[in-house]
PDB file of C-alpha atoms in Angstrom:
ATOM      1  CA  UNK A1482     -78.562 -10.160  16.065  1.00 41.00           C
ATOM      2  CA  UNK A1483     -78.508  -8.491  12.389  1.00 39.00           C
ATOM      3  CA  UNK A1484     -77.033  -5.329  13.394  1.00 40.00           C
ATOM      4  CA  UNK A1485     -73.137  -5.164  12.231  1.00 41.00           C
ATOM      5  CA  UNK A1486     -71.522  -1.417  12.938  1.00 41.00           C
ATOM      6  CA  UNK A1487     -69.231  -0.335  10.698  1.00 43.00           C
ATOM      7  CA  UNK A1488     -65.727   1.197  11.931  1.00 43.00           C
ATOM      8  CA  UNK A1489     -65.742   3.838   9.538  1.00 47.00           C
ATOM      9  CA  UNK A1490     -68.856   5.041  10.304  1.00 46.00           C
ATOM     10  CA  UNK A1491     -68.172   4.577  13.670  1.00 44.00           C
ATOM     11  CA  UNK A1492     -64.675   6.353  14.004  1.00 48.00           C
ATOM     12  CA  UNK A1493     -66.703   9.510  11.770  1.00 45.00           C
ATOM     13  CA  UNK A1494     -69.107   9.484  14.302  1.00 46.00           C
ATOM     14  CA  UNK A1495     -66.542   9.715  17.013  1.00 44.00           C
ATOM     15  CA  UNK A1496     -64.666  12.113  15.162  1.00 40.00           C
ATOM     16  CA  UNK A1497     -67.727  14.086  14.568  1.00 41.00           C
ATOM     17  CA  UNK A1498     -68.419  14.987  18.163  1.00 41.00           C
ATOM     18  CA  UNK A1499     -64.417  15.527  18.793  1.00 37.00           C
ATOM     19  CA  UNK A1500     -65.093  18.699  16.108  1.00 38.00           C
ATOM     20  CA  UNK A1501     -68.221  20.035  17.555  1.00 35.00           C
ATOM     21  CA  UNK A1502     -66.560  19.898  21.060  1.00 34.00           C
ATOM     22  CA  UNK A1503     -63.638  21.401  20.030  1.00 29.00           C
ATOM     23  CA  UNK A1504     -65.349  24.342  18.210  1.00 31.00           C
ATOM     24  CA  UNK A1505     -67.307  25.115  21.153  1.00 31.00           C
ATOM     25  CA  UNK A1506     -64.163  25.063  23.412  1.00 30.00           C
ATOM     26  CA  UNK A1507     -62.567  27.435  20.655  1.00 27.00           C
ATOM     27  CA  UNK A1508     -65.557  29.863  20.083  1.00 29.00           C
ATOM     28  CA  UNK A1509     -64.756  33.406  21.079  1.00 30.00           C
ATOM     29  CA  UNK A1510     -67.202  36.427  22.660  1.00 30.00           C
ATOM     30  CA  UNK A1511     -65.887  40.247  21.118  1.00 31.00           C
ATOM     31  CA  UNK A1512     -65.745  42.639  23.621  1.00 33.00           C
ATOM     32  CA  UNK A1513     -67.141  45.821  22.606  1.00 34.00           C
ATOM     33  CA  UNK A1514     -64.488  47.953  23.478  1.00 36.00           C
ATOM     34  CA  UNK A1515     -60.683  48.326  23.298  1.00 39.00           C
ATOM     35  CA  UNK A1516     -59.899  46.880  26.179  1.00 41.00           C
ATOM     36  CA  UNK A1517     -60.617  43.077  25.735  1.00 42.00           C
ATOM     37  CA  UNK A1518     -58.430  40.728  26.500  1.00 45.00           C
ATOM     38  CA  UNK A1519     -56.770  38.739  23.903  1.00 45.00           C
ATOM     39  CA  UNK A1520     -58.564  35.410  23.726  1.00 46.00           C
ATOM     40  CA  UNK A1521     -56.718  32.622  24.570  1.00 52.00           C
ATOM     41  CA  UNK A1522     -54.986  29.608  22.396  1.00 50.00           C
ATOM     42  CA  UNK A1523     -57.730  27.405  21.167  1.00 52.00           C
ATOM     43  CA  UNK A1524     -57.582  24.504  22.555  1.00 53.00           C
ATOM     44  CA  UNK A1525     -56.651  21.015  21.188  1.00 49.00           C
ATOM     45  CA  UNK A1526     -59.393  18.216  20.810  1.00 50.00           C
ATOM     46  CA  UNK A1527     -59.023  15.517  23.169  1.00 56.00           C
ATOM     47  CA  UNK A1528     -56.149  12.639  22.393  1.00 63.00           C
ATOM     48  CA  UNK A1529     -57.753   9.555  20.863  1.00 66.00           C
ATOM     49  CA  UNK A1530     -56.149   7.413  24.327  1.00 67.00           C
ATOM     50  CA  UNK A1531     -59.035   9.471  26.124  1.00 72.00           C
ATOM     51  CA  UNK A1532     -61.840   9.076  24.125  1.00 81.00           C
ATOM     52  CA  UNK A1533     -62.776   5.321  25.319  1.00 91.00           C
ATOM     53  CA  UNK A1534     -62.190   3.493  28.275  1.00 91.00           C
ATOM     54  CA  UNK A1535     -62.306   4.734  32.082  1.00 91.00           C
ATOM     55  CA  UNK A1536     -62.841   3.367  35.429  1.00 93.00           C
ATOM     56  CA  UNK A1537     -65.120   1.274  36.383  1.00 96.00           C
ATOM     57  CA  UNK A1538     -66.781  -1.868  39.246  1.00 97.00           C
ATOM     58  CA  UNK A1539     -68.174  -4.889  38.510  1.00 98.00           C
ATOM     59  CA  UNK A1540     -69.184  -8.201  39.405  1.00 98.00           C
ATOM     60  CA  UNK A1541     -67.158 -10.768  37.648  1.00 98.00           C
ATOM     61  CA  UNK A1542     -68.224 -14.566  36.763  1.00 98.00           C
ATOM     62  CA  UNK A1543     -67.516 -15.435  39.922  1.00 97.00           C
ATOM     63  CA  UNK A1544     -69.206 -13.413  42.005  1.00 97.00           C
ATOM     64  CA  UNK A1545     -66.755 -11.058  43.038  1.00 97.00           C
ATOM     65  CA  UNK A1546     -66.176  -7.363  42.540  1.00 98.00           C
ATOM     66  CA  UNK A1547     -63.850  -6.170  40.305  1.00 97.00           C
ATOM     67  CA  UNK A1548     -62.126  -3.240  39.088  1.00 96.00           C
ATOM     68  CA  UNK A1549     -60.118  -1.693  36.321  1.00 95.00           C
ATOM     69  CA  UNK A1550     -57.394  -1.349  38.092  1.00 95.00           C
ATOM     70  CA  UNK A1551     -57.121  -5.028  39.148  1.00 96.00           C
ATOM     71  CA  UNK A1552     -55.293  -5.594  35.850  1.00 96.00           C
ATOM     72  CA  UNK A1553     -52.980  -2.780  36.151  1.00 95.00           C
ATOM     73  CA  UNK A1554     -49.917  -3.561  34.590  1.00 95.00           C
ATOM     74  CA  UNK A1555     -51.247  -5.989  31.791  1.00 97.00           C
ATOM     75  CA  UNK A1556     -52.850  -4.886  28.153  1.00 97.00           C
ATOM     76  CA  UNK A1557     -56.565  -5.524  28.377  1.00 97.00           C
ATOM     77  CA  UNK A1558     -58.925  -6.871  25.510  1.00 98.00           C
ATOM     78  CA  UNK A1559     -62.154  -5.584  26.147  1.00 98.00           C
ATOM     79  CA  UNK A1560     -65.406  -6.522  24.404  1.00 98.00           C
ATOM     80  CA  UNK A1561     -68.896  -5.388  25.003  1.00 97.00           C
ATOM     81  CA  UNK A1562     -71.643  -8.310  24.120  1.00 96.00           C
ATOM     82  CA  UNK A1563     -74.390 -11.079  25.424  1.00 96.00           C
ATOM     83  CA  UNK A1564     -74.462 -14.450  26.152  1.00 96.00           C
ATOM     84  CA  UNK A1565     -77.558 -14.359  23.547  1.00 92.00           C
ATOM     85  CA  UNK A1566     -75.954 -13.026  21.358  1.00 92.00           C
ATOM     86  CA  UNK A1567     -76.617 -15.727  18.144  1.00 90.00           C
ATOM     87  CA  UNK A1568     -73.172 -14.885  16.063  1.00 93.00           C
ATOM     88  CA  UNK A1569     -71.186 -11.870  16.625  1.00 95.00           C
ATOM     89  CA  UNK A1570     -70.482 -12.259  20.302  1.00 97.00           C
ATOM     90  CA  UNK A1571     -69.420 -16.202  19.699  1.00 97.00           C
ATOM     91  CA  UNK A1572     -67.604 -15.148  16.818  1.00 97.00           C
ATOM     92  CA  UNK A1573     -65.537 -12.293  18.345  1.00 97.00           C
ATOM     93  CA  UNK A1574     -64.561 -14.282  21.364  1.00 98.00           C
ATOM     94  CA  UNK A1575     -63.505 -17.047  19.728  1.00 98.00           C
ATOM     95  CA  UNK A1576     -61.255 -15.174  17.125  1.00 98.00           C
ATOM     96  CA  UNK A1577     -60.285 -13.805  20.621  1.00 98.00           C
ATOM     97  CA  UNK A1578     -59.362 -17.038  22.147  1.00 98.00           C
ATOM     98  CA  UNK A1579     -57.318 -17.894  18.838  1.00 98.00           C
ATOM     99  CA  UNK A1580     -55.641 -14.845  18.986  1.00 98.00           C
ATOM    100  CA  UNK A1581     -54.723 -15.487  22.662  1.00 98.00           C
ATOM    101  CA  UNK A1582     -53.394 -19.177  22.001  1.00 98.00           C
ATOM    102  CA  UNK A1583     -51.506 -18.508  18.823  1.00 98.00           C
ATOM    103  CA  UNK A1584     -49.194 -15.669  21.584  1.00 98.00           C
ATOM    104  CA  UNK A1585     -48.702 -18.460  23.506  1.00 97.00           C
ATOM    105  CA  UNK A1586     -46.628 -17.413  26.849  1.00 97.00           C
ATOM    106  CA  UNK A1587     -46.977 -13.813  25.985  1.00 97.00           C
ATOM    107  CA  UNK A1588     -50.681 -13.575  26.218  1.00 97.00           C
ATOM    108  CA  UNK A1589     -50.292 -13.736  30.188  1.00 97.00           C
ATOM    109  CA  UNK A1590     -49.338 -10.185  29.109  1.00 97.00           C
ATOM    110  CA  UNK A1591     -52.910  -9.698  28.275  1.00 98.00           C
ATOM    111  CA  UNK A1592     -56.364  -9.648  30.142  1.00 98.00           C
ATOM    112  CA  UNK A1593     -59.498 -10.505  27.626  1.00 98.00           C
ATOM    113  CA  UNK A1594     -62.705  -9.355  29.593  1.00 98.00           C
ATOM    114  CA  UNK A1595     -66.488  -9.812  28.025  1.00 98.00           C
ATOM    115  CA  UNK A1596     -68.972  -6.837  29.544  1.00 98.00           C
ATOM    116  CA  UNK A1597     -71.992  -7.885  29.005  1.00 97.00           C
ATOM    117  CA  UNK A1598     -74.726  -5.166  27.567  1.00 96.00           C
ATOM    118  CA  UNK A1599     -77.660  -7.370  28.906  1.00 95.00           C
ATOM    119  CA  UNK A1600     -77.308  -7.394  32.579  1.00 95.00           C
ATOM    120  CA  UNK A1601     -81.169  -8.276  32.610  1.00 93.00           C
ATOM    121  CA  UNK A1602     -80.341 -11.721  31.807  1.00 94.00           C
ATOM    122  CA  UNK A1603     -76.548 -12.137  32.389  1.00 96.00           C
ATOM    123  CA  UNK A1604     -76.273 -12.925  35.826  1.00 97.00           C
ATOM    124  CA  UNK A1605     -73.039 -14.183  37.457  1.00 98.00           C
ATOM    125  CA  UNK A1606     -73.997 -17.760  36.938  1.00 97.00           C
ATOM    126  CA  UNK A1607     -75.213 -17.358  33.488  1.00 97.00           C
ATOM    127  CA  UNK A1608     -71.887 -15.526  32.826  1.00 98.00           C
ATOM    128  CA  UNK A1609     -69.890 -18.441  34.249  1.00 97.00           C
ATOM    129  CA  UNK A1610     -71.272 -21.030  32.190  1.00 97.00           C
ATOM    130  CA  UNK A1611     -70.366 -18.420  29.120  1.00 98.00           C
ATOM    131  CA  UNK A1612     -67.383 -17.819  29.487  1.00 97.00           C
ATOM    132  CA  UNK A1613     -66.018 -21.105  29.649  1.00 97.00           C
ATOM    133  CA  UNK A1614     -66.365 -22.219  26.200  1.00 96.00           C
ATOM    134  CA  UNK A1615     -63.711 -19.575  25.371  1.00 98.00           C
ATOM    135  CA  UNK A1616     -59.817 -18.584  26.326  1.00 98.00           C
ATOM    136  CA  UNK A1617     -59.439 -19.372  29.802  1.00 97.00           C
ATOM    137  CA  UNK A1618     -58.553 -16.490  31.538  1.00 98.00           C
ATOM    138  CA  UNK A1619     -61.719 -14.414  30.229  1.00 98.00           C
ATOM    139  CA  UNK A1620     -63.054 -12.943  32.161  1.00 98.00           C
ATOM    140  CA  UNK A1621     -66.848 -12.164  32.285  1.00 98.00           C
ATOM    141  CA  UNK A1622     -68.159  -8.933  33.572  1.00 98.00           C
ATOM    142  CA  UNK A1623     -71.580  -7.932  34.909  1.00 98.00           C
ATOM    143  CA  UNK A1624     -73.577  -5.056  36.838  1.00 97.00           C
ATOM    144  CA  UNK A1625     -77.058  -3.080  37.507  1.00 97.00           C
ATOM    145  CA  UNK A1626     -78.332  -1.646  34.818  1.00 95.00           C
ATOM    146  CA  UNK A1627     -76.822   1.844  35.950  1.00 96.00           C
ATOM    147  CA  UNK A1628     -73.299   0.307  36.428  1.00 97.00           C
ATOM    148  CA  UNK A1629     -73.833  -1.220  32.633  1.00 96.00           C
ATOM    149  CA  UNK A1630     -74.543   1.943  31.500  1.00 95.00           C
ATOM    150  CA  UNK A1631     -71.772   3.669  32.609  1.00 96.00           C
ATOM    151  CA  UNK A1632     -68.932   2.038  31.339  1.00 96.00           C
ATOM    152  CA  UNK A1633     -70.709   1.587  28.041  1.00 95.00           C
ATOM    153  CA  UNK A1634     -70.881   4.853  27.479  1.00 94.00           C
ATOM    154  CA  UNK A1635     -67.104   5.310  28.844  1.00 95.00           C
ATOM    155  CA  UNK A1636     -66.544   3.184  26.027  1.00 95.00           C
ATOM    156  CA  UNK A1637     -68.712   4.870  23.858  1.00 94.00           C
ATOM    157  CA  UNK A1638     -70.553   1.800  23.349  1.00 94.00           C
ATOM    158  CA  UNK A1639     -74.168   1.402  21.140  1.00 88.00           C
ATOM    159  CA  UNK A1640     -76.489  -0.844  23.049  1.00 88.00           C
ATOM    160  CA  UNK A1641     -80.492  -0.817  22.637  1.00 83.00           C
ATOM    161  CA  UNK A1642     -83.303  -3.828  22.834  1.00 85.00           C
ATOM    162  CA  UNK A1643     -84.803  -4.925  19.877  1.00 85.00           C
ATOM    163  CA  UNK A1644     -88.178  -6.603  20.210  1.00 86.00           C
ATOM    164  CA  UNK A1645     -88.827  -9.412  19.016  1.00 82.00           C
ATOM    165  CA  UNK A1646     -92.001 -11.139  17.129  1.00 69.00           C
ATOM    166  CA  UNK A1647     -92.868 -15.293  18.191  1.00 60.00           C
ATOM    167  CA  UNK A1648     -91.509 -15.971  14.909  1.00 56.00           C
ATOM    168  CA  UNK A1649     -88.204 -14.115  15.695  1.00 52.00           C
ATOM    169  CA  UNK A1650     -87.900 -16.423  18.784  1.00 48.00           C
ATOM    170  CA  UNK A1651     -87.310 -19.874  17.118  1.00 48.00           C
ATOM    171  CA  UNK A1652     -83.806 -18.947  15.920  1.00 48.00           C
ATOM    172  CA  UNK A1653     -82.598 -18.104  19.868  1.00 48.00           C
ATOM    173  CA  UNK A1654     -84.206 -21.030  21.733  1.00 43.00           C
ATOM    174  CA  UNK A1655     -84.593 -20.474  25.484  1.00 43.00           C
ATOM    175  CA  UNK A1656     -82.341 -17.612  27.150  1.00 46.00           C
ATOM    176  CA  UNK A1657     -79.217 -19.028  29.191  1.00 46.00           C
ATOM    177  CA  UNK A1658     -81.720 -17.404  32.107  1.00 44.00           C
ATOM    178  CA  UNK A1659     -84.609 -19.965  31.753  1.00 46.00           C
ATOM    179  CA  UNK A1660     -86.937 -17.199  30.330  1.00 51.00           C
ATOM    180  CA  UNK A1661     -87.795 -17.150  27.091  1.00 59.00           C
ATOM    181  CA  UNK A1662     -85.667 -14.966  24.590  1.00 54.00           C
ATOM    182  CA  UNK A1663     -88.154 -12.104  23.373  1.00 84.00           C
ATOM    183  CA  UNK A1664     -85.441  -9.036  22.838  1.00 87.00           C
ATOM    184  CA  UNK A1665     -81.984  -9.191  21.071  1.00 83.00           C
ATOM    185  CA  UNK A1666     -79.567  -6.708  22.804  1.00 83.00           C
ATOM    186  CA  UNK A1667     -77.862  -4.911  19.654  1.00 82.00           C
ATOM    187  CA  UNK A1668     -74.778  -3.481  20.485  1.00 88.00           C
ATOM    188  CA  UNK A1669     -71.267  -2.015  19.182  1.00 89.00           C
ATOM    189  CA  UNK A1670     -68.798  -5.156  17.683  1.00 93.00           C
ATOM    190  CA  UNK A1671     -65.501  -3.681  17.871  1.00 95.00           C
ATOM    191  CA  UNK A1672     -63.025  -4.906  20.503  1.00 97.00           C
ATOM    192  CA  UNK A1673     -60.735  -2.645  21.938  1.00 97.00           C
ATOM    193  CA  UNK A1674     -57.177  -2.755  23.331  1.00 97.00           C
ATOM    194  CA  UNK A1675     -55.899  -1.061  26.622  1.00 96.00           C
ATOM    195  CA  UNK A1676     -52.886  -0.557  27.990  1.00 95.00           C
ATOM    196  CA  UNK A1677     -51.252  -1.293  30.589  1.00 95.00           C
ATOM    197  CA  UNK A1678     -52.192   1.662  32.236  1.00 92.00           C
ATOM    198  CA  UNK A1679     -55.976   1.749  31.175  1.00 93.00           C
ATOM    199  CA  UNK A1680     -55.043   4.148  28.131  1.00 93.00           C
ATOM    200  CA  UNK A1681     -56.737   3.491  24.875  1.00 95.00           C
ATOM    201  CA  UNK A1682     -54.459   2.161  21.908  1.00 95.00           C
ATOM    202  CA  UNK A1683     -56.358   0.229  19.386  1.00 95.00           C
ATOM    203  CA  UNK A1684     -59.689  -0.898  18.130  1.00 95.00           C
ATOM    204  CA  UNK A1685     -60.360  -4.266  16.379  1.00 97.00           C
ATOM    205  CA  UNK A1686     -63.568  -4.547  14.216  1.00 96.00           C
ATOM    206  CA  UNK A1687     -65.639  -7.448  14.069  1.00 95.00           C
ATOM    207  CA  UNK A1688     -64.507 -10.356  11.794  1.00 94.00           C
ATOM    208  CA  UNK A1689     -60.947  -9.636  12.661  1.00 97.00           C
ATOM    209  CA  UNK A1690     -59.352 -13.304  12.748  1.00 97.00           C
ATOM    210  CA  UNK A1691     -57.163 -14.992  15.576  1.00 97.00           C
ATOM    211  CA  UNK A1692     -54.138 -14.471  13.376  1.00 97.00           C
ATOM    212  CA  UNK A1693     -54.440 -10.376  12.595  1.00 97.00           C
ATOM    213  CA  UNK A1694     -55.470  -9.744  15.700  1.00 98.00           C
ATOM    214  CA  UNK A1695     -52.250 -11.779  17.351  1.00 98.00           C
ATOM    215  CA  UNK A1696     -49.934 -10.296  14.927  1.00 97.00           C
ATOM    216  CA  UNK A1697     -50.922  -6.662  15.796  1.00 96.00           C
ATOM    217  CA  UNK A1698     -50.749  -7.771  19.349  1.00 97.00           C
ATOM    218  CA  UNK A1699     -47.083  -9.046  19.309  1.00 96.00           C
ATOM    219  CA  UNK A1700     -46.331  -5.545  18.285  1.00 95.00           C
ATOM    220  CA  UNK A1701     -47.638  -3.705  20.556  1.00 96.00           C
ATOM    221  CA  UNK A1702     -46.578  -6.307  23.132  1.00 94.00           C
ATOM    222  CA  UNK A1703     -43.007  -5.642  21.864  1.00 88.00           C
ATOM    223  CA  UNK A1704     -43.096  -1.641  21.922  1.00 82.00           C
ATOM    224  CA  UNK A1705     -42.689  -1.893  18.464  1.00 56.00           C
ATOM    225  CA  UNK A1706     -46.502  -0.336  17.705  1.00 54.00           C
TER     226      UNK A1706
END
């Protein structure tokens, strides 16, 4: 995959549609005569904790369905990716899994899951094998296509196919599905951090190493960020 999203031009993007959306809650209609009511307080733009995340029901590695709310009570570390994924999605789980083993005892205070954007191809089994190369209490996630969709976009997560040519297909090999690779699934690379209570706190952008990311995890583990 050669697509790498940048946060800034990301977080304007996201920041973009936060202004349009709050100037059309704030626009105001002028009543012709003297008797209008005052219009009311604009509002404020959303808070930040509601722009990504929300509820959702999967099908984890294992075959069983899952929920959000079956980590209540622990931080979650969610990233969005594909088991075909040549570099990025390796790369972010393992600086994942470092992360994870340099906390020690305290990242039982933390829930990594891997969505997959691919559901096509990432079936339970396929996910299985996956996952276990990494940290391990990941947590592989999977759905239809319509279930996919939704909590991408919850997430506010880029994902399209990208055909490829034959000569595109000798740097992918076979597909973990026994077909033969002929799309690349680009996606968003940031990693995001949840709350305990499902609320948004953080983002971590691709390339972030095991070390930063457990340092900024201690302190929010702590109360202290």
């Amino acid at each position: 995959m050669r697509i790498k999203v940048s946060i800034a031009a990301f977080m304007a993007s996201v920041l973009m549609c936060v202004g349009t959306a709050f100037s059309a809650e704030t626009s105001v209609t002028h009543e012709s005569h003297s008797t209008a009511k005052k219009a009311d307080k604009p509002k404020s733009p959303p808070a930040l904790n509601a722009l990504f995340g929300g509820p959702f029901e999967l099908k984890d590695h294992k075959g069983n369905t899952r929920k959000d709310s079956d980590w209540d009570g622990k931080f979650k570390l969610v990233f969005f990716g594909y088991t075909n994924c040549p570099a990025i999605c390796p790369t972010t789980l393992q600086d994942m899994t470092d992360a994870l083993d340099l906390l020690g005892d305290d990242a039982k205070e933390i829930q990594p899951l891997f969505i997959t954007v691919d559901p096509e191809r990432d079936t339970v089994e396929v996910l299985e094998e996956y996952v276990s190369s990494f940290y391990p209490s990941l947590v592989g996630l999977t759905g239809t296509e319509d279930q996919i969709s939704k909590v991408a976009k919850s997430y506010r997560v880029q994902r399209h196919k990208i055909l490829l040519s034959e000569e595109d297909h000798s740097g992918h090999g076979s597909g973990h599905g026994g077909g033969e690779v002929n799309y690349d699934a680009a996606h968003s690379t940031l990693t995001y951090l949840m709350s305990r209570d499902g609320k948004f706190l953080t983002l971590f952008p691709y390339d972030t190493r095991g070390e930063v990311m457990a340092k900024r995890l201690r302190g929010y583990l702590s109360g202290s960020s």
